[in-house]
mmCIF file of C-alpha atoms in Angstrom:
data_model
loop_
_atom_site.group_PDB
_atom_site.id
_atom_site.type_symbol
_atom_site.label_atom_id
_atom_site.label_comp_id
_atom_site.label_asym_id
_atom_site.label_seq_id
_atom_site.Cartn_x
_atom_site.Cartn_y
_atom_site.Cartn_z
ATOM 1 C CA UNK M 831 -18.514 -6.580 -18.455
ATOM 2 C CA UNK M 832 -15.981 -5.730 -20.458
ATOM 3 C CA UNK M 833 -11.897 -6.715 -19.890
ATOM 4 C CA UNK M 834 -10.995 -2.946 -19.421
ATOM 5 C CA UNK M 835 -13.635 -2.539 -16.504
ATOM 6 C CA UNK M 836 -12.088 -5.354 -14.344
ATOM 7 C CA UNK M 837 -8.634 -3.597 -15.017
ATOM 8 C CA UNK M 838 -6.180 -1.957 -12.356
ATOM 9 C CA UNK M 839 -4.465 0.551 -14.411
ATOM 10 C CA UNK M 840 -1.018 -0.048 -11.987
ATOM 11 C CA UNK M 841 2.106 1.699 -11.737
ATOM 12 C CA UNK M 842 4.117 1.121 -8.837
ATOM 13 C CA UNK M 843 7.497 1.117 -9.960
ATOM 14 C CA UNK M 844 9.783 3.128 -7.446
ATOM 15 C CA UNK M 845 11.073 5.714 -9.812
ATOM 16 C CA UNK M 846 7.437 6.398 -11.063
ATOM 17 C CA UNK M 847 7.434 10.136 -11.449
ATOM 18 C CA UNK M 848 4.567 12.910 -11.054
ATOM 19 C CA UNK M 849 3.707 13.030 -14.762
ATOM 20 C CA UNK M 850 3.416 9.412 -15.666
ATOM 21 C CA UNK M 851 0.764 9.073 -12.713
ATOM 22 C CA UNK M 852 -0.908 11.898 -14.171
ATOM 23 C CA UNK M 853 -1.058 9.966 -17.429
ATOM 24 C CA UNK M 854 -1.552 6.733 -15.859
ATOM 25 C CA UNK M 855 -4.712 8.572 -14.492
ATOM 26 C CA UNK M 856 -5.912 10.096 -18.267
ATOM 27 C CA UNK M 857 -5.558 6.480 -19.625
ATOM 28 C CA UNK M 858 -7.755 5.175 -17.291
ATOM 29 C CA UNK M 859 -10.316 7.771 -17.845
ATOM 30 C CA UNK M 860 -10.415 7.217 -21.354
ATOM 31 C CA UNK M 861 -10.467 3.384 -21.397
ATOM 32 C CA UNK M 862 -12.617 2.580 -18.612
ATOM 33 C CA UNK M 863 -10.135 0.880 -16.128
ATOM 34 C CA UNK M 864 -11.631 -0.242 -12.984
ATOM 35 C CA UNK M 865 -9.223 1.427 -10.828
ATOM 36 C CA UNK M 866 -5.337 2.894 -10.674
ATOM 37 C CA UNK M 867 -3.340 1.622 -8.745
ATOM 38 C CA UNK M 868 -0.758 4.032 -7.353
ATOM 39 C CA UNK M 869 2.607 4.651 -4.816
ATOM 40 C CA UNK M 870 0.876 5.789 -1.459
ATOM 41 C CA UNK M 871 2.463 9.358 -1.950
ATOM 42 C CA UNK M 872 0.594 9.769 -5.523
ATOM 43 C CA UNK M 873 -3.031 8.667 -3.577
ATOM 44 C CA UNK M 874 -4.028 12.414 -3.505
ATOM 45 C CA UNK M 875 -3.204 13.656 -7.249
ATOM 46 C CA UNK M 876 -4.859 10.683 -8.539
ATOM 47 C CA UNK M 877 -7.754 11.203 -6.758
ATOM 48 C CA UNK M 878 -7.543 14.842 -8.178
ATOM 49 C CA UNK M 879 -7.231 13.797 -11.249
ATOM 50 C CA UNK M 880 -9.731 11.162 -11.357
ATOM 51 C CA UNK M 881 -12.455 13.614 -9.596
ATOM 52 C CA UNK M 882 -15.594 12.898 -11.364
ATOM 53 C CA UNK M 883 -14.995 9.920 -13.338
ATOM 54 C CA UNK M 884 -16.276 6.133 -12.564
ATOM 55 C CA UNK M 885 -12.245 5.255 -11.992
ATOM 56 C CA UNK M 886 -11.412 3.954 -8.495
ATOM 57 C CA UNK M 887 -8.425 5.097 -6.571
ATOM 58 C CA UNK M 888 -6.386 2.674 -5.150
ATOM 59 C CA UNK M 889 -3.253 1.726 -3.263
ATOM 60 C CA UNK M 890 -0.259 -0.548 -1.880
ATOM 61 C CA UNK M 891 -0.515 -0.871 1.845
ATOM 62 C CA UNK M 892 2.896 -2.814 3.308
ATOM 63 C CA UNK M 893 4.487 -3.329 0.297
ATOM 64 C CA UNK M 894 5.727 -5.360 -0.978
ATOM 65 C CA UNK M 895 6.964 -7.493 1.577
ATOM 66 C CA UNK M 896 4.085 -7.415 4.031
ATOM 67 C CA UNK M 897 6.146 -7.990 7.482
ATOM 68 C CA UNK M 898 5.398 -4.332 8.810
ATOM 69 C CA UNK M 899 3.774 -4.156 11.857
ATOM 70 C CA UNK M 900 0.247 -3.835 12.562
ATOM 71 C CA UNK M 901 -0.116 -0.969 13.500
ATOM 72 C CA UNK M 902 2.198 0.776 11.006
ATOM 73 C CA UNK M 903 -0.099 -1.193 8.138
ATOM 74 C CA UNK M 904 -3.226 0.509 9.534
ATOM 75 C CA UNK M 905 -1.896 3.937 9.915
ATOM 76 C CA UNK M 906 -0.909 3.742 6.076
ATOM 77 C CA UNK M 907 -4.284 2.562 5.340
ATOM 78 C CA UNK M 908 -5.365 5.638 7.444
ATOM 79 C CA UNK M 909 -3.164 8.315 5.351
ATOM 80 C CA UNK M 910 -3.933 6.260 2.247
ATOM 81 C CA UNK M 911 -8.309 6.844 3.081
ATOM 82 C CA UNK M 912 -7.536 10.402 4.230
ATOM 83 C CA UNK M 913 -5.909 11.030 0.659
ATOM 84 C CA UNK M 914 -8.871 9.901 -0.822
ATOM 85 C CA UNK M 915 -8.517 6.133 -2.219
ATOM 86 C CA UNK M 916 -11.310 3.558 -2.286
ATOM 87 C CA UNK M 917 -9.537 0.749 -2.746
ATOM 88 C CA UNK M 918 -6.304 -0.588 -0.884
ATOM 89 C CA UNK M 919 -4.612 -3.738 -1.739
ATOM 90 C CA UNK M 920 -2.788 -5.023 1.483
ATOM 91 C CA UNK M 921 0.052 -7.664 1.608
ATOM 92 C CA UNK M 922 -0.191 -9.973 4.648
ATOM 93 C CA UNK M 923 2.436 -10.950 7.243
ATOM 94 C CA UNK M 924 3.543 -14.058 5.081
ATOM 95 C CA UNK M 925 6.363 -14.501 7.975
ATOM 96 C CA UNK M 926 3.597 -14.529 10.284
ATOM 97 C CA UNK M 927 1.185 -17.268 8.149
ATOM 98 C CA UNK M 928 4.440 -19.436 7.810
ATOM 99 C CA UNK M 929 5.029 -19.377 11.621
ATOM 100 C CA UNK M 930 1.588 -20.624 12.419
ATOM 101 C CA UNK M 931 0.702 -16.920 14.189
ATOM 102 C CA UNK M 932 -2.671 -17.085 12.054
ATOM 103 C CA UNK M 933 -4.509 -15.391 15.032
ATOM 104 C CA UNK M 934 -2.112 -12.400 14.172
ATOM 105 C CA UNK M 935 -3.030 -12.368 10.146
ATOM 106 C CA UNK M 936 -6.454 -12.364 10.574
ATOM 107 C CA UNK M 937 -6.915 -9.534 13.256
ATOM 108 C CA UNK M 938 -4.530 -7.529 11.281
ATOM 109 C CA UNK M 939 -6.756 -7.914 8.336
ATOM 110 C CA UNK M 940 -10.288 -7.727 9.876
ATOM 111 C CA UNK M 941 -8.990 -4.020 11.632
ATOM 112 C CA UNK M 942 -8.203 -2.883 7.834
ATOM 113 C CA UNK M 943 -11.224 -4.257 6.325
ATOM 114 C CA UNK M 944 -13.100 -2.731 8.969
ATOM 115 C CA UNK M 945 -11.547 0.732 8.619
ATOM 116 C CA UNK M 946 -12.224 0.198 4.560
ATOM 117 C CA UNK M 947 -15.834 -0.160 5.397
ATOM 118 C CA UNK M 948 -15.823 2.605 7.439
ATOM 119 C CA UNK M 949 -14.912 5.090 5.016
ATOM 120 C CA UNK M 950 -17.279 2.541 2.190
ATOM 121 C CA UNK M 951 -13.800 1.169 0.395
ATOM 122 C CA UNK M 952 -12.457 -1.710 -0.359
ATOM 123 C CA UNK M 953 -9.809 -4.370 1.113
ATOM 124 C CA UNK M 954 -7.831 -6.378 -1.576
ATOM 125 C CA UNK M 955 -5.481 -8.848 0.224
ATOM 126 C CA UNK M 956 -2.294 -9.365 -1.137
ATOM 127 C CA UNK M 957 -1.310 -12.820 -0.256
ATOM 128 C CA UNK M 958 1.837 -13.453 -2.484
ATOM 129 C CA UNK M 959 0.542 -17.195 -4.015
ATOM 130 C CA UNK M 960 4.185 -17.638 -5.070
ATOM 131 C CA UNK M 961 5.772 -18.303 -1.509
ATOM 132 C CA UNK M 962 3.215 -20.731 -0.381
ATOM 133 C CA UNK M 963 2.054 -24.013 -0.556
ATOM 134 C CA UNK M 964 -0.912 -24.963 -1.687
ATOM 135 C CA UNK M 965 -2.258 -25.357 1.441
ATOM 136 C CA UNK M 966 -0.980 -22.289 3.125
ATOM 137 C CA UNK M 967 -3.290 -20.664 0.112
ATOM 138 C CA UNK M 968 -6.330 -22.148 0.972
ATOM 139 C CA UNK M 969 -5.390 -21.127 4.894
ATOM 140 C CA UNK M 970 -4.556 -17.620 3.748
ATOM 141 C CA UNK M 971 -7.804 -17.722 2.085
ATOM 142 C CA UNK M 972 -9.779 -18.794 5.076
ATOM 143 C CA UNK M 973 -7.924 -16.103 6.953
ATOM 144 C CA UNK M 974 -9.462 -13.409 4.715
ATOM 145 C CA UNK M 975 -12.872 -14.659 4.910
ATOM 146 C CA UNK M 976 -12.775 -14.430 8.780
ATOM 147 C CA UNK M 977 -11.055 -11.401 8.238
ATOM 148 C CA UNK M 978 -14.094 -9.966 5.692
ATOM 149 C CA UNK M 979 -11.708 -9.200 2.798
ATOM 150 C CA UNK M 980 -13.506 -7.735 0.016
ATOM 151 C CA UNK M 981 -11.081 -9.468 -2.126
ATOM 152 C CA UNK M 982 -8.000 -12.230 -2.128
ATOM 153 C CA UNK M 983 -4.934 -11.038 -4.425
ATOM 154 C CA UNK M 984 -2.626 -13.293 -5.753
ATOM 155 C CA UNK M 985 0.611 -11.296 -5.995
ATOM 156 C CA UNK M 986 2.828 -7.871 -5.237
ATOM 157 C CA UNK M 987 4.220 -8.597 -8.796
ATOM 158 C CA UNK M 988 7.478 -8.333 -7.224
ATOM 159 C CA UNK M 989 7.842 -12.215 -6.072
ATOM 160 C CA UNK M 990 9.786 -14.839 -7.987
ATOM 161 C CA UNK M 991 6.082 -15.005 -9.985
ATOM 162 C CA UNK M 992 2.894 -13.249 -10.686
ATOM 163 C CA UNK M 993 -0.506 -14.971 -10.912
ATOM 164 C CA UNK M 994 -1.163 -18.371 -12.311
ATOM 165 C CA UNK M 995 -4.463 -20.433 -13.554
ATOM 166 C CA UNK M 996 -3.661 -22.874 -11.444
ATOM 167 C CA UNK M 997 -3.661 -20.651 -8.151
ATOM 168 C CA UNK M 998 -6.842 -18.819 -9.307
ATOM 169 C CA UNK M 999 -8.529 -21.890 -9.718
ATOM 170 C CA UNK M 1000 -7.628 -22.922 -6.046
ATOM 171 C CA UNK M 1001 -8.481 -20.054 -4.985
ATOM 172 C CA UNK M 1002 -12.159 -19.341 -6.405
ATOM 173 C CA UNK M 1003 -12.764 -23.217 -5.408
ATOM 174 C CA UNK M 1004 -11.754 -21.893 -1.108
ATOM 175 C CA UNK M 1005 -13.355 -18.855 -1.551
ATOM 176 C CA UNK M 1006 -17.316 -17.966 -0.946
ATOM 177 C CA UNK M 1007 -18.840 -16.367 -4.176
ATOM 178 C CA UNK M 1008 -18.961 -12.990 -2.119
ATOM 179 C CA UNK M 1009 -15.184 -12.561 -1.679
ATOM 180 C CA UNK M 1010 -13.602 -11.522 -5.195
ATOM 181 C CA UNK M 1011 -10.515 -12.527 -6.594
ATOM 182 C CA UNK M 1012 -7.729 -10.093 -8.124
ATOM 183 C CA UNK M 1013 -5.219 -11.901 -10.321
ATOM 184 C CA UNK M 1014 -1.438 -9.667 -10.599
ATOM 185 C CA UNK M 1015 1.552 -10.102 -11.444
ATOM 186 C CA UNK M 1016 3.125 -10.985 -15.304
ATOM 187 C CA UNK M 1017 0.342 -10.808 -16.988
ATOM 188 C CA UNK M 1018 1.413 -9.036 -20.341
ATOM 189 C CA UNK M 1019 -1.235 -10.288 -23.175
ATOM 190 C CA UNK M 1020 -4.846 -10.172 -23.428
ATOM 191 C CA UNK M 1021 -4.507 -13.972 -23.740
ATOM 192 C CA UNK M 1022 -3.514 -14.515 -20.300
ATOM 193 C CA UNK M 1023 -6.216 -12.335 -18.415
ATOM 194 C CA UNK M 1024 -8.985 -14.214 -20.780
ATOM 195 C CA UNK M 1025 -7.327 -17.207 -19.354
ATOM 196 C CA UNK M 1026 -7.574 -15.813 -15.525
ATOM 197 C CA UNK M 1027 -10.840 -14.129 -15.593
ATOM 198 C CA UNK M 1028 -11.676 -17.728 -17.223
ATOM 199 C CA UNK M 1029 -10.667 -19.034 -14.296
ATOM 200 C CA UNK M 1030 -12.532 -16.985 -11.563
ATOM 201 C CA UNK M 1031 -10.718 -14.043 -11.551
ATOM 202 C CA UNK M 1032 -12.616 -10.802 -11.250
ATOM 203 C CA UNK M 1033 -10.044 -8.299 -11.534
ATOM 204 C CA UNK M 1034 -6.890 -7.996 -13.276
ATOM 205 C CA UNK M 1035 -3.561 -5.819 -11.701
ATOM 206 C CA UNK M 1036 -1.283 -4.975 -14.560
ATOM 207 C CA UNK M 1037 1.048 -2.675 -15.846
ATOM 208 C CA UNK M 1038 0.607 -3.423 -19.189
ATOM 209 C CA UNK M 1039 -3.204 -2.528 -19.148
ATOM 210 C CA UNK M 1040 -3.448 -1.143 -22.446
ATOM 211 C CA UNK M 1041 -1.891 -4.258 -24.348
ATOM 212 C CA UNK M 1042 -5.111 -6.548 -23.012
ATOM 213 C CA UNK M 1043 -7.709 -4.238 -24.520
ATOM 214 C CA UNK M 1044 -8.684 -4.008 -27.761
ATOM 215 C CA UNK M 1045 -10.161 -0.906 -29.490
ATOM 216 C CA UNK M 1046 -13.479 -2.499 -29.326
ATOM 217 C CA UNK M 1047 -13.075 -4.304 -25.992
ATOM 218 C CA UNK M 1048 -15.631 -7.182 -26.101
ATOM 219 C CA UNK M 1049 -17.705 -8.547 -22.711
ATOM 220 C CA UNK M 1050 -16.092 -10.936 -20.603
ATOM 221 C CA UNK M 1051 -18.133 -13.521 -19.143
ATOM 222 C CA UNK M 1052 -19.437 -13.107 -16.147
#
């Protein structure tokens, strides 16, 4: 597989206009990006735009700070299917995980995931490696397992930090080989995504997308 096809094209600045989604979406056509990831209100033109190509649709669901409530998280992820993305990457209640309410993160998760695989999409779960301990990441990992998470995220890219080696590392050693890892957050070079991927990532968020490819982009391993 090649770096470009584990690649979420992102743009999720706040001021992110109409037209630059509209080329965010043409440079993922042509390069082969996994996915784009999009502001909720830009869901439907990118799936529009992306009609017919192999390039996923996704979105932010309680971002970035994760502390909505339940039910407000699940009616986004509703609007967000409806609108036509596959793919939603979902912070968790970090205030909740920190207070010991874990029975609260994991339901709120499992009810996404299950309205993902209702509609055959995918749950990323956001779950912002750069406020926790160590431990509280291999707890927010178990909470996604129980929760069936297609995938663990490391970061909103709007923390104090973005991904890291190290957390990738811990994670892919908590995780089962079926749950997939998605490393975001600072990573500018081709260098560092080697590095993550390297490390057990299996996607890559960025917003610098097309400064890790090459014009020949080689095979990653596996």
């Amino acid at each position: 597989m090649t770096l470009a096809a584990r690649i979420d094209h992102t743009l999720l600045r706040p001021d992110a206009t109409e037209a630059q989604i509209t080329q965010l979406c043409a440079e993922a056509a042509a390069h082969g990006f996994a996915s784009v990831c999009v502001p909720p209100c830009y869901v439907a033109l990118a799936a529009e735009k992306l009609a017919g190509t192999d390039v996923a649709v996704c979105t932010v669901i309680g971002f970035p700070l994760g502390y909505a409530a339940s039910s407000v998280k699940f009616k986004e992820a509703e609007v967000a299917l409806y609108d036509g993305a596959t793919e939603l990457d979902m912070v968790i209640n970090i205030s909740a995980l920190k207070s010991g309410r874990t029975e609260v993160v994991q339901a709120e998760i499992l009810d996404i995931a299950d309205l993902c695989h209702v509609h055959q999409s995918q749950l990323k779960v956001i779950i912002e490696t750069a406020l926790l301990t160590e431990a509280e990441i291999e707890l927010a990992c178990q909470l996604c397992v129980a929760g069936e998470a297609d995938f663990v995220k490391t970061s909103t890219g709007f923390a104090s930090r973005g991904a890291s080696v190290a957390d990738v590392e811990l994670m892919r050693r908590v995780l089962p080989e079926t749950i997939r890892i998605k490393a975001a957050g600072g990573i500018r070079t081709r260098e560092a995504a080697l590095a993550l991927v390297a490390a057990g990532a299996d996607r890559i968020g960025s917003s610098n997308s097309l400064a890790l490819i090459t014009s020949t982009d080689e095979p990653t391993a596996a």
